[in-house]
Tab-separated table of C-alpha atoms and ligand atoms in Angstrom:
chain	number	residue	atom	x	y	z
A	97	MET	CA	22.520	-37.512	99.650
A	98	THR	CA	24.938	-38.873	96.579
A	99	GLU	CA	24.643	-42.890	95.403
A	100	TRP	CA	27.754	-43.410	97.521
A	101	GLU	CA	26.323	-42.174	100.722
A	102	TYR	CA	23.284	-44.105	100.265
A	103	ALA	CA	25.417	-47.472	99.252
A	104	LYS	CA	27.278	-46.646	102.645
A	105	GLN	CA	24.127	-46.586	104.517
A	106	ILE	CA	22.776	-49.656	103.076
A	107	ILE	CA	26.334	-51.298	104.573
A	108	LYS	CA	26.202	-49.782	107.714
A	109	LYS	CA	22.689	-51.248	108.359
A	110	ILE	CA	23.910	-54.743	107.513
A	111	ASN	CA	27.081	-54.579	109.673
A	112	ASP	CA	24.639	-53.226	112.281
A	113	HIS	CA	23.007	-56.390	112.382
A	114	GLY	CA	26.084	-58.879	111.936
A	115	GLY	CA	26.504	-59.024	108.303
A	116	GLU	CA	29.363	-58.267	106.006
A	117	ALA	CA	29.007	-56.163	103.043
A	118	TYR	CA	31.256	-54.341	100.560
A	119	ILE	CA	30.541	-52.192	97.445
A	120	VAL	CA	31.721	-54.363	94.391
A	121	GLY	CA	32.274	-54.991	90.816
A	122	GLY	CA	32.314	-51.668	88.216
A	123	ALA	CA	31.622	-49.439	91.082
A	124	VAL	CA	34.987	-50.277	93.390
A	125	ARG	CA	36.907	-50.042	89.603
A	126	ASP	CA	35.379	-46.762	88.929
A	127	TYR	CA	36.204	-45.312	92.295
A	128	VAL	CA	40.218	-46.441	91.998
A	129	ARG	CA	40.018	-44.803	88.669
A	130	GLY	CA	38.418	-41.364	89.791
A	131	THR	CA	35.427	-41.690	87.821
A	132	LEU	CA	31.865	-41.723	88.880
A	133	PRO	CA	29.914	-44.891	88.567
A	134	ASP	CA	26.867	-45.539	86.733
A	135	ASP	CA	25.050	-47.819	89.385
A	136	ILE	CA	26.682	-49.238	92.844
A	137	ASP	CA	26.288	-53.094	93.436
A	138	ILE	CA	26.709	-54.128	96.846
A	139	ALA	CA	27.874	-57.946	98.085
A	140	THR	CA	26.813	-59.248	101.379
A	141	SER	CA	27.458	-62.191	103.557
A	142	LEU	CA	23.564	-62.232	104.790
A	143	LEU	CA	21.247	-64.413	102.742
A	144	PRO	CA	18.634	-62.725	100.449
A	145	GLU	CA	15.297	-63.391	102.662
A	146	ASP	CA	17.338	-61.356	105.582
A	147	VAL	CA	18.489	-58.601	103.391
A	148	MET	CA	14.875	-58.458	102.500
A	149	LYS	CA	13.908	-58.619	106.325
A	150	LEU	CA	16.436	-55.588	107.006
A	151	PHE	CA	15.134	-53.099	104.333
A	152	PRO	CA	11.422	-52.938	103.989
A	153	LYS	CA	11.250	-51.647	100.719
A	154	SER	CA	13.000	-54.295	98.668
A	155	VAL	CA	12.365	-56.633	95.656
A	156	PRO	CA	13.594	-60.059	94.868
A	157	THR	CA	14.915	-59.224	91.419
A	158	GLY	CA	17.357	-61.988	91.130
A	159	ILE	CA	16.556	-64.147	93.924
A	160	ASP	CA	18.074	-67.381	92.096
A	161	HIS	CA	21.218	-65.878	92.311
A	162	GLY	CA	21.414	-64.450	95.534
A	163	THR	CA	20.219	-60.573	94.453
A	164	VAL	CA	17.753	-58.634	95.974
A	165	THR	CA	17.312	-54.735	95.029
A	166	VAL	CA	17.023	-52.645	97.800
A	167	ILE	CA	15.102	-49.101	97.294
A	168	LEU	CA	16.249	-45.875	99.491
A	169	ASP	CA	14.247	-42.940	98.631
A	170	HIS	CA	13.980	-44.211	94.864
A	171	HIS	CA	17.244	-45.065	94.380
A	172	PRO	CA	17.284	-48.641	93.581
A	173	PHE	CA	20.671	-50.819	94.683
A	174	GLU	CA	21.482	-54.315	93.720
A	175	VAL	CA	22.303	-56.483	96.935
A	176	THR	CA	23.774	-59.938	95.992
A	177	THR	CA	24.648	-62.425	98.750
A	178	PHE	CA	28.473	-63.694	98.332
A	179	ARG	CA	28.411	-66.474	95.889
A	180	SER	CA	30.646	-69.083	94.159
A	181	GLU	CA	29.811	-70.752	91.030
A	182	GLY	CA	29.945	-74.456	90.550
A	183	THR	CA	31.114	-76.005	87.121
A	184	TYR	CA	30.243	-74.837	83.875
A	185	SER	CA	29.332	-77.437	81.507
A	186	ASP	CA	28.202	-75.346	78.550
A	187	SER	CA	30.399	-72.283	78.520
A	188	ARG	CA	27.652	-69.947	79.561
A	189	ARG	CA	25.932	-70.952	83.075
A	190	PRO	CA	27.013	-72.327	85.980
A	191	ASP	CA	25.867	-75.794	86.850
A	192	HIS	CA	24.814	-74.267	90.316
A	193	VAL	CA	25.964	-71.455	92.467
A	194	SER	CA	26.112	-71.469	96.094
A	195	LEU	CA	25.511	-68.584	98.333
A	196	GLY	CA	26.670	-68.176	101.971
A	197	VAL	CA	30.561	-68.231	100.893
A	198	THR	CA	33.252	-65.771	101.899
A	199	LEU	CA	34.051	-62.687	100.069
A	200	GLU	CA	37.114	-63.921	98.536
A	201	GLU	CA	35.226	-67.125	97.096
A	202	ASP	CA	32.682	-64.012	95.428
A	203	MET	CA	35.730	-62.139	94.299
A	204	LEU	CA	37.240	-65.382	92.271
A	205	ARG	CA	33.995	-65.619	90.347
A	206	ARG	CA	34.412	-62.281	88.832
A	207	ASP	CA	35.687	-61.731	85.514
A	208	PHE	CA	39.054	-59.425	85.456
A	209	THR	CA	41.070	-58.229	88.369
A	210	MET	CA	39.853	-54.451	88.018
A	211	ASN	CA	36.128	-55.902	88.450
A	212	ALA	CA	37.236	-58.308	91.414
A	213	MET	CA	37.852	-55.564	94.203
A	214	ALA	CA	35.559	-54.564	96.796
A	215	PHE	CA	35.259	-51.450	98.835
A	216	HIS	CA	34.542	-51.171	102.768
A	217	ASP	CA	35.028	-48.283	105.375
A	218	GLY	CA	37.697	-46.190	102.975
A	219	ASN	CA	39.708	-49.414	102.334
A	220	VAL	CA	40.106	-51.039	98.671
A	221	VAL	CA	40.006	-55.297	99.010
A	222	ASP	CA	42.157	-55.929	96.166
A	223	LEU	CA	43.341	-59.512	96.266
A	224	PHE	CA	44.307	-60.441	92.633
A	225	GLY	CA	46.264	-57.245	91.775
A	226	GLY	CA	43.487	-55.027	90.288
A	227	ARG	CA	44.828	-52.007	91.404
A	228	LEU	CA	47.959	-52.388	89.458
A	229	ASP	CA	46.132	-53.792	86.308
A	230	LEU	CA	44.106	-50.514	86.272
A	231	GLU	CA	47.348	-48.204	86.709
A	232	ALA	CA	49.232	-50.196	84.078
A	233	GLN	CA	45.963	-50.166	81.805
A	234	ILE	CA	45.531	-53.847	81.215
A	235	ILE	CA	43.067	-56.270	81.443
A	236	ARG	CA	43.488	-59.419	82.993
A	237	THR	CA	41.417	-62.094	83.968
A	238	VAL	CA	41.053	-63.580	87.683
A	239	GLY	CA	43.040	-66.736	87.249
A	240	SER	CA	43.689	-68.521	83.848
A	241	PRO	CA	42.339	-66.696	81.147
A	242	TYR	CA	41.904	-70.127	79.315
A	243	GLU	CA	39.706	-71.544	82.164
A	244	ARG	CA	37.691	-68.284	82.419
A	245	PHE	CA	36.691	-67.736	78.818
A	246	GLY	CA	36.040	-71.491	78.972
A	247	GLU	CA	33.333	-71.295	81.705
A	248	ASP	CA	31.770	-68.193	79.962
A	249	ALA	CA	32.584	-67.266	76.597
A	250	LEU	CA	30.989	-63.821	77.193
A	251	ARG	CA	33.698	-62.806	79.130
A	252	ILE	CA	35.847	-62.511	75.912
A	253	MET	CA	33.338	-59.937	74.517
A	254	ARG	CA	33.267	-58.044	77.894
A	255	ALA	CA	37.308	-57.973	77.584
A	256	PHE	CA	36.666	-56.031	74.461
A	257	ARG	CA	34.003	-53.630	75.602
A	258	PHE	CA	36.217	-52.703	78.752
A	259	MET	CA	39.292	-52.357	76.389
A	260	SER	CA	36.708	-49.619	74.250
A	261	GLN	CA	35.338	-48.229	77.271
A	262	LEU	CA	38.725	-47.714	79.259
A	263	ASP	CA	41.325	-47.783	75.969
A	264	PHE	CA	43.029	-50.360	78.220
A	265	THR	CA	45.055	-53.531	76.280
A	266	LEU	CA	44.405	-57.082	76.950
A	267	ALA	CA	47.011	-58.930	78.424
A	268	ASP	CA	48.860	-61.376	76.318
A	269	ASP	CA	47.688	-64.338	77.732
A	270	VAL	CA	43.966	-63.025	77.669
A	271	ARG	CA	44.947	-62.367	73.713
A	272	SER	CA	45.680	-65.833	73.079
A	273	ALA	CA	43.028	-67.360	75.431
A	274	ALA	CA	40.184	-65.036	73.109
A	275	ARG	CA	42.055	-66.164	69.964
A	276	THR	CA	41.872	-70.110	71.016
A	277	LEU	CA	38.367	-69.805	72.681
A	278	GLY	CA	36.612	-67.396	70.413
A	279	HIS	CA	34.249	-69.864	68.838
A	280	LYS	CA	33.153	-70.637	72.102
A	281	LEU	CA	30.646	-67.361	71.603
A	282	GLN	CA	28.631	-69.715	69.415
A	283	ASP	CA	27.172	-71.022	72.747
A	284	ILE	CA	26.052	-67.577	73.734
A	285	ALA	CA	22.726	-65.983	73.385
A	286	MET	CA	22.930	-63.256	70.943
A	287	GLU	CA	20.847	-60.838	73.082
A	288	ARG	CA	24.004	-61.114	75.794
A	289	ILE	CA	26.711	-60.563	73.107
A	290	ALA	CA	24.801	-57.625	71.544
A	291	ILE	CA	24.873	-55.800	74.758
A	292	GLU	CA	28.532	-56.264	75.246
A	293	PHE	CA	29.099	-55.247	71.533
A	294	GLU	CA	26.986	-52.015	71.964
A	295	LYS	CA	28.849	-50.929	74.898
A	296	LEU	CA	31.845	-51.501	72.769
A	297	MET	CA	30.906	-49.414	69.968
A	298	THR	CA	29.673	-46.649	72.398
A	299	GLY	CA	33.209	-46.479	74.274
A	300	PRO	CA	36.041	-43.878	73.111
A	301	ALA	CA	38.450	-46.566	72.075
A	302	TYR	CA	35.949	-48.601	69.841
A	303	ARG	CA	38.083	-48.489	66.919
A	304	ARG	CA	40.866	-50.067	68.878
A	305	ALA	CA	38.859	-52.540	70.217
A	306	LEU	CA	37.444	-53.405	66.744
A	307	THR	CA	40.982	-53.738	65.281
A	308	ASP	CA	41.831	-56.457	67.982
A	309	LEU	CA	38.546	-58.118	67.508
A	310	VAL	CA	39.422	-58.696	64.036
A	311	GLU	CA	42.977	-59.489	64.416
A	312	LEU	CA	41.812	-62.316	67.040
A	313	GLY	CA	39.645	-63.594	64.251
A	314	ILE	CA	36.564	-62.912	67.217
A	315	HIS	CA	34.582	-61.200	64.121
A	316	GLN	CA	33.760	-64.656	62.803
A	317	TYR	CA	31.554	-65.814	65.863
A	318	LEU	CA	29.507	-62.408	64.904
A	319	PRO	CA	26.659	-62.627	62.693
A	320	ASP	CA	27.670	-61.190	59.172
A	321	VAL	CA	30.615	-59.212	60.462
A	322	SER	CA	33.425	-59.771	57.531
A	323	LYS	CA	36.894	-57.910	58.305
A	324	GLN	CA	35.907	-55.784	55.597
A	325	LEU	CA	32.819	-54.603	57.020
A	326	VAL	CA	34.440	-53.758	60.264
A	327	ARG	CA	37.202	-52.116	58.540
A	328	ARG	CA	34.654	-49.588	56.657
A	329	VAL	CA	33.319	-49.211	60.074
A	330	ILE	CA	36.562	-48.293	61.470
A	331	ALA	CA	37.652	-45.764	58.562
A	332	ASP	CA	34.223	-44.106	58.700
A	333	ARG	CA	35.088	-40.353	60.184
A	334	ARG	CA	31.817	-40.503	62.149
A	335	ALA	CA	32.276	-41.978	65.629
A	336	PRO	CA	28.972	-43.605	67.067
A	337	VAL	CA	27.759	-41.097	70.110
A	338	ASN	CA	25.080	-43.634	71.230
A	339	ALA	CA	23.524	-47.335	70.628
A	340	VAL	CA	21.506	-46.245	67.757
A	341	GLY	CA	24.850	-44.553	66.482
A	342	GLY	CA	26.695	-47.645	66.529
A	343	TRP	CA	24.420	-50.004	64.795
A	344	ALA	CA	23.609	-47.389	62.446
A	345	LEU	CA	27.283	-47.318	61.092
A	346	PHE	CA	27.176	-50.821	60.712
A	347	VAL	CA	23.734	-51.215	58.955
A	348	TYR	CA	25.185	-48.034	56.583
A	349	HIS	CA	28.576	-49.945	55.414
A	350	ALA	CA	26.337	-53.152	55.400
A	351	GLY	CA	24.011	-51.630	53.115
A	352	ASP	CA	20.954	-53.257	54.219
A	353	ILE	CA	18.920	-52.913	57.523
A	354	ARG	CA	18.379	-56.660	57.435
A	355	TRP	CA	21.969	-56.959	58.450
A	356	LEU	CA	20.639	-56.058	62.261
A	357	THR	CA	17.779	-58.951	62.709
A	358	PRO	CA	20.342	-61.735	64.058
A	359	TRP	CA	21.468	-59.346	66.667
A	360	LYS	CA	17.967	-59.382	68.236
A	361	ARG	CA	17.524	-55.853	69.174
A	362	SER	CA	14.236	-54.078	69.891
A	363	ASN	CA	11.927	-52.919	67.117
A	364	ALA	CA	12.174	-49.458	68.216
A	365	LEU	CA	16.020	-49.648	68.149
A	366	LYS	CA	16.075	-51.238	64.393
A	367	ARG	CA	13.807	-48.525	63.244
A	368	GLU	CA	15.870	-45.708	64.628
A	369	ALA	CA	19.338	-47.143	63.438
A	370	GLY	CA	17.417	-47.746	59.677
A	371	VAL	CA	16.496	-43.988	60.000
A	372	LEU	CA	19.722	-43.033	60.922
A	373	ALA	CA	21.598	-45.135	58.325
A	374	ASN	CA	19.410	-43.521	55.542
A	375	LEU	CA	20.603	-40.156	56.885
A	376	PHE	CA	23.889	-41.047	56.248
A	377	ASP	CA	23.269	-42.301	52.603
A	378	SER	CA	20.713	-39.130	51.732
A	379	GLY	CA	22.167	-36.258	54.159
A	380	LEU	CA	20.130	-33.794	55.145
A	381	ASP	CA	17.340	-31.838	53.632
A	382	THR	CA	14.470	-29.746	54.482
A	383	PHE	CA	12.130	-32.591	54.230
A	384	THR	CA	14.169	-35.102	55.865
A	385	VAL	CA	14.571	-32.774	59.007
A	386	TYR	CA	10.725	-32.758	58.828
A	387	GLU	CA	10.423	-36.358	58.803
A	388	THR	CA	13.164	-37.617	61.278
A	389	ASP	CA	12.272	-37.424	64.916
A	390	GLN	CA	14.249	-35.261	67.042
A	391	ALA	CA	16.357	-37.985	68.855
A	392	THR	CA	17.620	-39.636	65.296
A	393	LEU	CA	18.316	-36.137	64.152
A	394	GLU	CA	20.525	-34.940	67.100
A	395	THR	CA	22.486	-38.239	66.882
A	396	TYR	CA	23.052	-37.567	63.182
A	397	LEU	CA	24.038	-33.921	63.621
A	398	ARG	CA	26.288	-34.907	66.572
A	399	MET	CA	27.962	-37.944	64.416
A	400	THR	CA	28.453	-35.784	61.600
A	401	GLY	CA	30.143	-32.965	63.834
A	402	SER	CA	27.585	-30.605	62.806
A	403	THR	CA	27.136	-27.238	65.439
A	404	GLU	CA	23.478	-26.872	64.594
A	405	SER	CA	21.164	-28.577	67.098
A	406	SER	CA	18.141	-30.676	65.876
A	407	ASP	CA	15.985	-27.951	67.950
A	408	ALA	CA	16.832	-25.319	65.882
A	409	LEU	CA	16.353	-27.092	62.445
A	410	LYS	CA	13.425	-28.365	63.372
A	411	ARG	CA	11.926	-24.814	64.668
A	412	VAL	CA	12.409	-22.990	61.203
A	413	LEU	CA	10.307	-25.333	59.789
A	414	PRO	CA	6.634	-24.051	58.674
A	415	ILE	CA	5.139	-26.581	60.736
A	416	GLN	CA	5.893	-29.597	62.488
A	417	SER	CA	3.849	-32.183	62.033
A	418	ARG	CA	0.876	-33.394	59.848
A	419	ARG	CA	-1.654	-32.388	62.555
A	420	GLU	CA	-0.471	-28.611	61.990
A	421	LEU	CA	-1.339	-28.625	58.589
A	422	ARG	CA	-4.433	-26.185	58.007
A	423	PHE	CA	-6.144	-28.677	55.772
A	424	ASP	CA	-7.115	-32.388	56.779
A	425	GLY	CA	-9.017	-35.677	55.516
A	426	ARG	CA	-12.335	-33.487	55.936
A	427	ASP	CA	-11.371	-31.018	54.140
A	428	ALA	CA	-10.127	-33.434	50.992
A	429	LEU	CA	-13.607	-35.134	51.179
A	430	GLN	CA	-15.358	-31.893	50.723
A	431	VAL	CA	-13.458	-30.655	47.719
A	432	GLY	CA	-14.067	-33.949	46.051
A	433	ALA	CA	-10.946	-36.071	46.869
A	434	SER	CA	-12.104	-39.763	47.572
A	435	GLY	CA	-10.160	-43.162	48.203
A	436	ALA	CA	-6.501	-43.113	47.830
A	437	ARG	CA	-6.257	-39.877	46.270
A	438	ILE	CA	-7.112	-38.245	50.079
A	439	LYS	CA	-3.844	-39.848	51.101
A	440	HIS	CA	-1.583	-38.526	47.870
A	441	LEU	CA	-3.482	-35.080	48.255
A	442	LEU	CA	-2.631	-34.169	51.860
A	443	ALA	CA	1.061	-35.877	51.467
A	444	ASP	CA	1.603	-33.630	48.445
A	445	LEU	CA	0.159	-30.481	50.358
A	446	GLU	CA	2.380	-31.281	53.578
A	447	ARG	CA	5.284	-31.765	51.441
A	448	ARG	CA	4.886	-28.548	49.581
A	449	VAL	CA	4.162	-26.722	53.113
A	450	VAL	CA	7.378	-27.868	54.690
A	451	LEU	CA	9.404	-26.838	51.605
A	452	GLY	CA	7.985	-23.336	52.066
A	453	GLU	CA	6.139	-23.653	48.387
A	454	LEU	CA	2.811	-22.997	49.842
A	455	ALA	CA	1.399	-21.098	52.879
A	456	ASN	CA	-0.214	-22.875	55.850
A	457	GLU	CA	-3.533	-20.998	55.151
A	458	GLU	CA	-6.862	-22.853	54.620
A	459	GLN	CA	-7.851	-20.915	51.462
A	460	THR	CA	-4.589	-21.291	49.915
A	461	LEU	CA	-4.498	-24.996	50.615
A	462	ARG	CA	-8.380	-25.574	49.403
A	463	GLU	CA	-7.713	-23.741	46.151
A	464	GLU	CA	-4.193	-25.743	45.460
A	465	ALA	CA	-6.233	-28.892	46.492
A	466	ILE	CA	-8.876	-28.371	43.879
A	467	MET	CA	-6.076	-27.828	41.371
A	468	TRP	CA	-4.383	-30.736	42.268
A	469	LEU	CA	-7.396	-32.916	41.877
A	470	GLN	CA	-8.173	-31.344	38.202
A	471	ARG	CA	-4.814	-32.168	37.192
A	472	GLU	CA	-4.933	-35.979	38.683
A	473	GLU	CA	-8.547	-36.192	36.583
A	474	ARG	CA	-6.906	-35.200	33.457
A	475	SER	CA	-3.686	-37.609	33.950
B	84	ATP	P1	29.228	-50.957	84.138
B	84	ATP	O1	30.149	-50.073	84.591
B	84	ATP	O2	29.374	-51.436	83.055
B	84	ATP	O3	28.273	-51.784	84.524
B	84	ATP	P2	30.449	-53.524	85.457
B	84	ATP	O4	31.699	-53.865	85.939
B	84	ATP	O5	29.530	-53.259	86.794
B	84	ATP	O6	30.309	-52.315	84.367
B	84	ATP	P3	28.375	-55.345	84.906
B	84	ATP	O7	28.206	-55.992	83.699
B	84	ATP	O8	27.265	-54.567	85.540
B	84	ATP	O9	29.683	-54.812	84.680
B	84	ATP	O10	28.945	-56.463	86.012
B	84	ATP	C1	28.995	-56.141	87.582
B	84	ATP	C2	29.934	-56.891	87.987
B	84	ATP	O11	29.775	-58.237	88.107
B	84	ATP	C3	31.517	-57.043	87.409
B	84	ATP	O12	32.427	-56.007	87.502
B	84	ATP	C4	32.269	-58.651	87.299
B	84	ATP	O13	32.822	-58.342	88.549
B	84	ATP	C5	31.025	-59.187	87.474
B	84	ATP	N1	30.708	-59.783	86.191
B	84	ATP	C6	29.682	-59.243	85.403
B	84	ATP	N2	29.661	-60.369	84.469
B	84	ATP	C7	30.377	-61.410	84.684
B	84	ATP	C8	30.853	-62.461	84.182
B	84	ATP	N3	30.372	-62.919	82.942
B	84	ATP	N4	31.719	-63.256	84.463
B	84	ATP	C9	32.079	-62.779	85.544
B	84	ATP	N5	31.908	-61.651	86.596
B	84	ATP	C10	30.986	-61.256	85.852
B	85	MG	MG1	27.466	-52.406	86.435
């Protein structure tokens, strides 16, 4: 069964129990555009506790704002009760959300017309002209962009990320509202901004979105993003193929891995972006191929337009890791190495085996180790 069919099953069950339910948000946008959605969200008139009663396998993943995750055959679906949002006194979170409102009110709280459509029984409910805007490839807010960005400034970043992902343009009033209210991004948690920025960087029209972002002055509210830095990233021929690639381009042009710190990304992502940025600097040689993990190597190859595969490059190496070296710490002790010399000796042998200067054979490595130690003693 496809995701769409599972979603329909959930909707049918809710209908059979007297509730309304629709596929909403990005999935409807993608359906209208004729592309497959990543995930399908459902909105319903039923309250979360009733959704949980109907579906034995469900988890209250965001109960405060009415969301229950329903699991069918291991496929998770977010089912959220129709809700409206109260006033926003801080540009980021509504003061309260009300559950149990109408579909129309639920659509009214959504950011862009293309994201405020609902699907049920073969019909698209389109209250704000989302379809026309999709056809015209224009990003328009539901209602006044000044109000909507004033309520939640993250929507400004979302506008640019959809622009990049869909290669759309911003409606004129959306542009001017972004210019006027961009400063409100300072109230938004960096983690949330970073998620949208990351999606922007991996969209096909990221250069266009970045160009507009700078033109409207939004870069000023992102950490250490100067016009010059953005220009260099845009001019770089290497387009990001994934999130790590996007961050690595910025790190490379900023010239310092510490550039990433204020964005609050995970340590794993920071590490990978740092390795990739260094590869942009150094290029690939045999030892770098050996040292670099396969995923980062693959990102590098795809970004530099190489036709080689990381797998093929790795496969021709004499060894894949230190573990395969036919000489270990114990052998080092046996030939008389001690202390920090053990580490240096192993690193030297490893490097020469990887580069093909030494065969990976016990006898050869032992002899080389003894000679290495003699050289060390003398120096
Ligand atoms: P994607 O395919 O990237 O998941 P999406 O449109 O599903 O895109 P989500 O961030 O998953 O985007 O949000 C789901 C829906 O929730 C949106 O389509 C939109 O209707 C609504 N939404 C999300 N964030 C906001 C926001 N900050 N303000 C208003 N509505 C929002
Ligand atoms: Mg989504």
